[in-house]
CSV table of C-alpha atoms in Angstrom, one decimal:
chain,number,residue,atom,x,y,z
A,27,UNK,CA,12.5,-50.5,-33.2
A,28,UNK,CA,9.5,-48.9,-30.6
A,29,UNK,CA,6.1,-50.3,-31.7
A,30,UNK,CA,3.9,-48.8,-29.4
A,31,UNK,CA,3.1,-47.2,-26.3
A,32,UNK,CA,0.2,-48.6,-23.6
A,33,UNK,CA,-1.3,-46.4,-21.0
A,34,UNK,CA,-2.1,-48.3,-17.9
A,35,UNK,CA,-4.0,-46.8,-14.5
A,36,UNK,CA,-5.1,-49.8,-12.5
A,37,UNK,CA,-7.8,-48.1,-10.1
A,38,UNK,CA,-9.4,-45.1,-12.9
A,39,UNK,CA,-8.5,-46.2,-16.5
A,40,UNK,CA,-8.0,-49.6,-18.3
A,41,UNK,CA,-5.0,-50.2,-20.1
A,42,UNK,CA,-4.9,-48.9,-23.7
A,43,UNK,CA,-3.5,-49.0,-26.8
A,44,UNK,CA,-1.5,-45.7,-28.0
A,45,UNK,CA,0.5,-46.8,-31.1
A,46,UNK,CA,3.1,-44.2,-31.2
A,47,UNK,CA,1.6,-40.9,-30.1
A,48,UNK,CA,3.5,-39.4,-27.3
A,49,UNK,CA,0.2,-37.8,-25.7
A,50,UNK,CA,-2.8,-38.9,-24.4
A,51,UNK,CA,-7.1,-37.6,-23.3
A,52,UNK,CA,-8.8,-39.7,-20.8
A,53,UNK,CA,-12.0,-38.7,-20.9
A,54,UNK,CA,-14.8,-39.5,-18.9
A,55,UNK,CA,-13.3,-39.9,-15.7
A,56,UNK,CA,-15.0,-39.7,-12.0
A,57,UNK,CA,-12.1,-38.2,-10.5
A,58,UNK,CA,-12.6,-37.4,-6.7
A,59,UNK,CA,-11.3,-33.8,-5.4
A,60,UNK,CA,-8.2,-34.6,-2.8
A,61,UNK,CA,-7.1,-37.5,-4.2
A,62,UNK,CA,-3.8,-38.1,-5.9
A,63,UNK,CA,-3.5,-39.7,-9.2
A,64,UNK,CA,-0.6,-41.0,-11.2
A,65,UNK,CA,0.1,-42.2,-15.0
A,66,UNK,CA,1.7,-45.1,-16.2
A,67,UNK,CA,3.3,-45.3,-19.2
A,68,UNK,CA,4.7,-48.8,-20.6
A,69,UNK,CA,6.9,-48.8,-24.2
A,70,UNK,CA,6.8,-52.0,-26.1
A,71,UNK,CA,9.7,-52.4,-29.1
A,72,UNK,CA,9.3,-54.9,-31.7
A,73,UNK,CA,11.1,-57.6,-29.6
A,74,UNK,CA,8.3,-57.2,-27.4
A,75,UNK,CA,10.7,-56.2,-24.4
A,76,UNK,CA,9.3,-53.1,-22.1
A,77,UNK,CA,9.9,-50.3,-19.9
A,78,UNK,CA,7.7,-48.5,-18.0
A,79,UNK,CA,7.5,-45.2,-16.0
A,80,UNK,CA,5.0,-43.1,-13.9
A,81,UNK,CA,4.6,-40.0,-13.5
A,82,UNK,CA,4.5,-37.4,-11.0
A,83,UNK,CA,1.0,-37.3,-8.6
A,84,UNK,CA,-1.4,-34.7,-9.7
A,85,UNK,CA,-4.1,-33.9,-7.0
A,86,UNK,CA,-8.0,-32.8,-8.0
A,87,UNK,CA,-8.3,-30.2,-6.9
A,88,UNK,CA,-11.4,-27.7,-7.0
A,89,UNK,CA,-11.8,-26.1,-3.6
A,90,UNK,CA,-10.2,-22.0,-3.1
A,91,UNK,CA,-7.3,-21.1,-1.4
A,92,UNK,CA,-8.3,-20.1,2.4
A,93,UNK,CA,-7.5,-16.6,3.3
A,94,UNK,CA,-5.1,-15.6,5.7
A,95,UNK,CA,-4.5,-12.1,7.6
A,96,UNK,CA,-2.6,-8.8,5.6
A,97,UNK,CA,-0.6,-5.8,7.9
A,98,UNK,CA,0.3,-2.5,6.7
A,99,UNK,CA,4.0,-3.2,7.6
A,100,UNK,CA,6.8,-5.3,6.4
A,101,UNK,CA,7.1,-6.4,10.3
A,102,UNK,CA,3.7,-8.3,10.1
A,103,UNK,CA,1.8,-5.3,12.4
A,104,UNK,CA,-0.8,-2.9,11.9
A,105,UNK,CA,0.8,0.9,12.2
A,106,UNK,CA,-2.2,3.9,12.1
A,107,UNK,CA,-0.2,6.4,10.2
A,108,UNK,CA,3.4,6.8,8.2
A,109,UNK,CA,4.9,9.9,6.8
A,110,UNK,CA,6.7,8.1,3.4
A,111,UNK,CA,4.5,9.7,0.5
A,112,UNK,CA,6.6,7.4,-2.3
A,113,UNK,CA,6.4,4.0,-0.6
A,114,UNK,CA,4.2,1.7,0.9
A,115,UNK,CA,4.4,-1.7,3.0
A,116,UNK,CA,2.4,-4.7,3.4
A,117,UNK,CA,3.0,-8.7,4.8
A,118,UNK,CA,0.8,-11.2,5.1
A,119,UNK,CA,0.4,-14.5,6.5
A,120,UNK,CA,-2.2,-17.6,7.4
A,121,UNK,CA,-3.1,-18.0,3.1
A,122,UNK,CA,-2.9,-22.1,2.9
A,123,UNK,CA,-5.0,-24.9,0.4
A,124,UNK,CA,-5.0,-28.2,1.5
A,125,UNK,CA,-5.3,-30.0,-2.2
A,126,UNK,CA,-2.3,-28.8,-4.6
A,127,UNK,CA,-1.1,-26.0,-2.4
A,128,UNK,CA,-0.9,-21.9,-3.0
A,129,UNK,CA,1.6,-21.5,-5.9
A,130,UNK,CA,1.9,-17.5,-5.6
A,131,UNK,CA,0.3,-14.2,-4.4
A,132,UNK,CA,-1.3,-10.9,-6.4
A,133,UNK,CA,-1.0,-7.5,-4.4
A,134,UNK,CA,-2.2,-4.6,-4.8
A,135,UNK,CA,-3.0,-0.9,-2.9
A,136,UNK,CA,-5.9,1.3,-2.9
A,137,UNK,CA,-7.0,4.7,-1.8
A,138,UNK,CA,-9.7,4.2,0.5
A,139,UNK,CA,-11.1,8.1,-0.3
A,140,UNK,CA,-11.4,7.2,-4.0
A,141,UNK,CA,-12.0,3.2,-3.9
A,142,UNK,CA,-10.8,3.0,-7.9
A,143,UNK,CA,-11.7,0.3,-10.1
A,144,UNK,CA,-10.7,-1.7,-11.7
A,145,UNK,CA,-8.1,-2.2,-9.1
A,146,UNK,CA,-4.6,-3.7,-10.8
A,147,UNK,CA,-3.2,-7.0,-9.0
A,148,UNK,CA,0.8,-7.1,-9.0
A,149,UNK,CA,2.1,-10.7,-9.2
A,150,UNK,CA,4.9,-11.5,-6.4
A,151,UNK,CA,5.4,-15.1,-6.5
A,152,UNK,CA,5.7,-16.7,-3.0
A,153,UNK,CA,7.4,-13.6,-1.0
A,154,UNK,CA,4.9,-12.3,1.7
A,155,UNK,CA,5.8,-9.2,2.2
A,156,UNK,CA,5.7,-6.5,-0.8
A,157,UNK,CA,6.8,-3.0,-1.2
A,158,UNK,CA,4.7,-0.3,-3.7
A,159,UNK,CA,7.2,1.6,-4.9
A,160,UNK,CA,7.0,5.3,-6.4
A,161,UNK,CA,3.6,5.3,-4.9
A,162,UNK,CA,2.6,9.6,-4.8
A,163,UNK,CA,0.8,8.7,-1.7
A,164,UNK,CA,-1.7,11.7,-1.0
A,165,UNK,CA,-1.6,13.6,2.3
A,166,UNK,CA,-4.1,13.3,4.6
A,167,UNK,CA,-6.0,9.9,2.6
A,168,UNK,CA,-5.8,6.1,3.9
A,169,UNK,CA,-5.0,3.3,2.2
A,170,UNK,CA,-5.4,-0.2,2.4
A,171,UNK,CA,-2.9,-3.5,0.8
A,172,UNK,CA,-4.9,-6.3,-0.9
A,173,UNK,CA,-3.5,-9.8,-1.4
A,174,UNK,CA,-4.5,-12.7,-2.9
A,175,UNK,CA,-3.9,-17.2,-3.0
A,176,UNK,CA,-3.6,-18.5,-6.2
A,177,UNK,CA,-3.4,-22.1,-5.9
A,178,UNK,CA,-1.4,-24.7,-8.2
A,179,UNK,CA,-4.8,-25.4,-9.9
A,180,UNK,CA,-5.5,-21.5,-11.1
A,181,UNK,CA,-8.0,-21.0,-8.0
A,182,UNK,CA,-7.8,-17.6,-6.2
A,183,UNK,CA,-8.9,-17.3,-2.5
A,184,UNK,CA,-10.9,-14.4,-1.3
A,185,UNK,CA,-9.6,-10.9,-1.3
A,186,UNK,CA,-8.4,-9.7,2.0
A,187,UNK,CA,-7.3,-6.2,3.0
A,188,UNK,CA,-5.2,-4.7,5.6
A,189,UNK,CA,-6.0,-2.1,8.2
A,190,UNK,CA,-6.3,1.4,6.4
A,191,UNK,CA,-3.2,3.4,7.1
A,192,UNK,CA,-3.2,7.7,7.2
A,193,UNK,CA,-0.6,9.2,5.3
A,194,UNK,CA,0.8,12.1,7.1
A,195,UNK,CA,3.2,14.5,6.1
A,196,UNK,CA,2.7,17.2,8.2
A,197,UNK,CA,4.6,17.3,12.0
A,198,UNK,CA,2.6,17.7,14.9
A,199,UNK,CA,1.6,22.2,15.5
A,200,UNK,CA,1.3,24.1,18.9
A,201,UNK,CA,-1.7,25.7,19.8
A,202,UNK,CA,-3.3,28.6,21.8
A,203,UNK,CA,-6.8,29.1,23.0
A,204,UNK,CA,-7.8,32.2,23.0
A,205,UNK,CA,-11.8,31.8,24.5
A,206,UNK,CA,-13.1,29.0,26.2
A,207,UNK,CA,-16.7,27.8,26.1
A,208,UNK,CA,-17.9,25.8,29.5
A,209,UNK,CA,-19.4,23.0,28.1
A,210,UNK,CA,-20.9,20.7,31.6
A,211,UNK,CA,-20.2,21.5,34.9
A,212,UNK,CA,-20.5,20.0,38.5
A,213,UNK,CA,-20.6,21.0,42.1
A,214,UNK,CA,-19.5,18.1,44.9
A,215,UNK,CA,-19.7,18.2,49.0
A,216,UNK,CA,-17.9,14.6,49.8
A,217,UNK,CA,-15.8,13.0,52.5
A,218,UNK,CA,-14.8,9.9,51.4
A,219,UNK,CA,-13.3,8.1,48.4
A,220,UNK,CA,-15.4,9.0,45.1
A,221,UNK,CA,-15.8,8.2,41.6
A,222,UNK,CA,-18.0,11.0,39.5
A,223,UNK,CA,-19.3,10.6,36.1
A,224,UNK,CA,-18.9,13.3,33.0
A,225,UNK,CA,-20.9,12.7,29.9
A,226,UNK,CA,-20.1,14.6,26.9
A,227,UNK,CA,-20.4,14.9,22.8
A,228,UNK,CA,-16.9,15.6,22.1
A,229,UNK,CA,-15.0,17.2,18.8
A,230,UNK,CA,-12.4,15.4,17.0
A,231,UNK,CA,-9.3,17.6,17.4
A,232,UNK,CA,-10.9,20.1,19.2
A,233,UNK,CA,-8.7,20.7,23.0
A,234,UNK,CA,-10.9,20.3,26.0
A,235,UNK,CA,-9.8,21.6,29.5
A,236,UNK,CA,-10.8,20.1,32.6
A,237,UNK,CA,-11.0,22.2,35.8
A,238,UNK,CA,-11.5,21.7,39.5
A,239,UNK,CA,-11.3,23.3,42.3
A,240,UNK,CA,-11.2,21.8,46.5
A,241,UNK,CA,-11.5,23.6,49.3
A,242,UNK,CA,-9.3,20.0,51.3
A,243,UNK,CA,-5.7,20.2,49.6
A,244,UNK,CA,-4.9,17.1,51.7
A,245,UNK,CA,-7.1,15.1,48.6
A,246,UNK,CA,-5.9,12.6,45.4
A,247,UNK,CA,-7.2,13.4,42.1
A,248,UNK,CA,-6.9,10.9,39.0
A,249,UNK,CA,-8.8,11.2,35.8
A,250,UNK,CA,-10.1,8.2,33.9
A,251,UNK,CA,-10.7,8.3,29.6
A,252,UNK,CA,-10.9,5.0,28.5
A,253,UNK,CA,-8.0,3.1,28.7
A,254,UNK,CA,-6.0,6.1,30.1
A,255,UNK,CA,-5.6,6.3,34.3
A,256,UNK,CA,-3.9,9.5,35.3
A,257,UNK,CA,-3.1,10.7,38.1
A,258,UNK,CA,-3.8,14.8,38.7
A,259,UNK,CA,-0.9,17.6,40.6
A,260,UNK,CA,-3.0,20.1,42.5
A,261,UNK,CA,-1.8,23.6,42.7
A,262,UNK,CA,-1.9,25.2,46.0
A,263,UNK,CA,-4.1,28.6,45.7
A,264,UNK,CA,-3.6,31.4,48.1
A,265,UNK,CA,-6.6,31.6,49.2
A,266,UNK,CA,-6.1,27.5,50.6
A,267,UNK,CA,-7.8,25.9,48.1
A,268,UNK,CA,-6.2,23.4,45.6
A,269,UNK,CA,-6.9,23.1,42.2
A,270,UNK,CA,-6.1,20.9,39.2
A,271,UNK,CA,-6.3,21.0,35.4
A,272,UNK,CA,-6.1,18.5,32.3
A,273,UNK,CA,-6.2,19.1,28.9
A,274,UNK,CA,-6.8,16.5,26.2
A,275,UNK,CA,-7.8,16.2,22.4
A,276,UNK,CA,-10.1,13.0,21.0
A,277,UNK,CA,-9.1,11.6,18.0
A,278,UNK,CA,-12.8,11.3,16.7
A,279,UNK,CA,-16.5,12.5,17.1
A,280,UNK,CA,-18.2,10.5,19.8
A,281,UNK,CA,-20.4,10.8,22.7
A,282,UNK,CA,-17.5,9.6,25.6
A,283,UNK,CA,-17.6,9.7,29.4
A,284,UNK,CA,-14.7,10.8,31.9
A,285,UNK,CA,-14.2,9.8,35.4
A,286,UNK,CA,-12.8,11.7,38.2
A,287,UNK,CA,-11.6,9.8,41.1
A,288,UNK,CA,-11.6,12.0,44.7
A,289,UNK,CA,-9.8,10.3,47.7
A,290,UNK,CA,-10.5,12.7,50.6
A,291,UNK,CA,-9.0,12.1,53.1
A,292,UNK,CA,-12.2,11.7,56.1
A,293,UNK,CA,-13.1,15.8,55.3
A,294,UNK,CA,-15.8,17.5,53.9
A,295,UNK,CA,-14.6,19.0,51.1
A,296,UNK,CA,-16.2,20.5,48.6
A,297,UNK,CA,-15.4,20.4,44.9
A,298,UNK,CA,-16.5,22.0,41.6
A,299,UNK,CA,-15.6,20.7,38.7
A,300,UNK,CA,-15.9,22.1,34.5
A,301,UNK,CA,-15.7,20.9,31.4
A,302,UNK,CA,-14.5,24.1,28.6
A,303,UNK,CA,-14.3,23.4,24.7
A,304,UNK,CA,-11.8,25.8,22.9
A,305,UNK,CA,-13.6,27.9,20.9
A,306,UNK,CA,-11.3,29.9,19.3
A,307,UNK,CA,-7.8,27.8,18.7
A,308,UNK,CA,-4.6,29.7,16.9
A,309,UNK,CA,-1.3,27.5,15.4
A,310,UNK,CA,1.2,28.8,17.2
A,311,UNK,CA,5.1,27.6,18.3
A,312,UNK,CA,5.4,30.4,20.2
A,313,UNK,CA,3.9,29.9,24.3
A,314,UNK,CA,2.7,26.1,24.0
A,315,UNK,CA,5.3,24.9,27.1
A,316,UNK,CA,3.4,26.0,30.1
A,317,UNK,CA,5.0,25.1,33.8
A,318,UNK,CA,3.7,25.4,37.1
A,319,UNK,CA,5.3,25.2,39.9
A,320,UNK,CA,3.7,22.7,42.6
A,321,UNK,CA,5.4,22.6,45.6
A,322,UNK,CA,9.5,23.7,46.5
A,323,UNK,CA,10.9,20.6,44.6
A,324,UNK,CA,7.4,19.9,41.7
A,325,UNK,CA,6.5,21.3,38.8
A,326,UNK,CA,4.2,20.1,35.7
A,327,UNK,CA,4.9,20.7,32.3
A,328,UNK,CA,2.2,21.3,29.9
A,329,UNK,CA,2.9,21.2,26.1
A,330,UNK,CA,-0.5,22.3,23.7
A,331,UNK,CA,0.6,20.6,20.8
A,332,UNK,CA,-1.9,18.2,18.6
A,333,UNK,CA,-1.8,16.3,15.1
A,334,UNK,CA,-4.8,16.7,12.7
A,335,UNK,CA,-4.2,13.6,10.7
A,336,UNK,CA,-2.7,10.9,13.0
A,337,UNK,CA,-2.5,12.4,17.1
A,338,UNK,CA,0.4,12.1,18.7
A,339,UNK,CA,2.2,8.7,19.8
A,340,UNK,CA,4.7,10.2,22.3
A,341,UNK,CA,6.5,13.7,23.4
A,342,UNK,CA,10.4,13.8,24.0
């Protein structure tokens, strides 16, 4: 016959008689964060035979989990946009808790345009990827995924958000420009390798055209805009001069600088360059592919297409 229980803890709490109670609350303790503690229970019967058992250890955790990184795809990379309306994927890694460990994650999806509150988080256990289904995402809006980690002690990490991703439900479109306006021009006279700088205020998604005329056909020309560095093909005119043309759009409203590099073959060369802004743009499917012959075996193919939402990724 069992007569009483004896709770003991040699470092923190002295042996305590508990009678036949099967639970015990320890009060006025001075427990240290990050330290693991154990409980020992000894059962003693009427003839003083005893059996001792030990609890699993527990850690005093007073810290929040450390936040990680959140991505706007399921593959731990970021993308600028997507064409799906009903689903949105996020993934994450790097959330840790040094004391009691991460117990679960909670995720949410919000529209950057509206930033609705309160935010409704979804429990996803210990998964590190989640798909929001039946999301009814809005065209032209940007969305971010939110993640917070919870540890075994009930503490939450800071809420971390992904990079915004644009919802683009429309395909790229072709265009023609009926009227251009001269924004900037420059005259050069050079005989050696020269780099010249052009600075202008550009408007988002407006087509711009750079046109140049050279008196010397034996010149190599290239353009540099940001990280783009591209050679430009020269077309020989009937009057003995040569010309180049480059069309582009930019993803935002900002002042930018582009550079033209002229590699002249030791001949005095006069160059006239102009930057033109399209003032009358028409969306169309016709006449957007322009082919120009440079030589007997070389053609230049220009495709006038743009995408106001997410931009052009590649042209096939």
